[in-house]
Amino acid sequence: QVQLVESGGGLVQAGGSLTLSCAASGSIFSRNVMGWYRQAPGKQRELVAAIGSYGQTNYVDSVKGRFTISRDNAKNMMYLQMTSLKPEDTAVYYCYSRNPQAWEYWGQGTQVTVAS
């Protein structure tokens, strides 16, 4: 089975930085689209950032210039570097993967809290 495990969440002050990690197993990692979603109470889940097999990236407008998504296929790892964090970034962040058959997989989530 495909498994995704997030780590790196925590409590930070506004303006601070945090890097999330996602470890993947059970699939051919290099062929999968990877990304990060987040969901805050009372809000819909949104796609924050995505990265394709060749390193192409996309970001939601609210995080452009502040967040950077990357992947290391040799290590089966994916990262989200977050800088200049704002209180509105507070959410549970989920690692996401989609394989070439369009099957989707999710991590358990990691809490990011930005103090105002």
mmCIF file of C-alpha atoms in Angstrom, residues 39-45:
data_model
loop_
_atom_site.group_PDB
_atom_site.id
_atom_site.type_symbol
_atom_site.label_atom_id
_atom_site.label_comp_id
_atom_site.label_asym_id
_atom_site.label_seq_id
_atom_site.Cartn_x
_atom_site.Cartn_y
_atom_site.Cartn_z
ATOM 1 C CA GLN A 39 -7.515 22.877 5.726
ATOM 2 C CA ALA A 40 -8.444 25.261 8.524
ATOM 3 C CA PRO A 41 -11.609 25.026 10.653
ATOM 4 C CA GLY A 42 -14.557 26.545 8.820
ATOM 5 C CA LYS A 43 -12.709 26.666 5.518
ATOM 6 C CA GLN A 44 -12.560 24.403 2.498
ATOM 7 C CA ARG A 45 -9.488 22.320 1.838
#
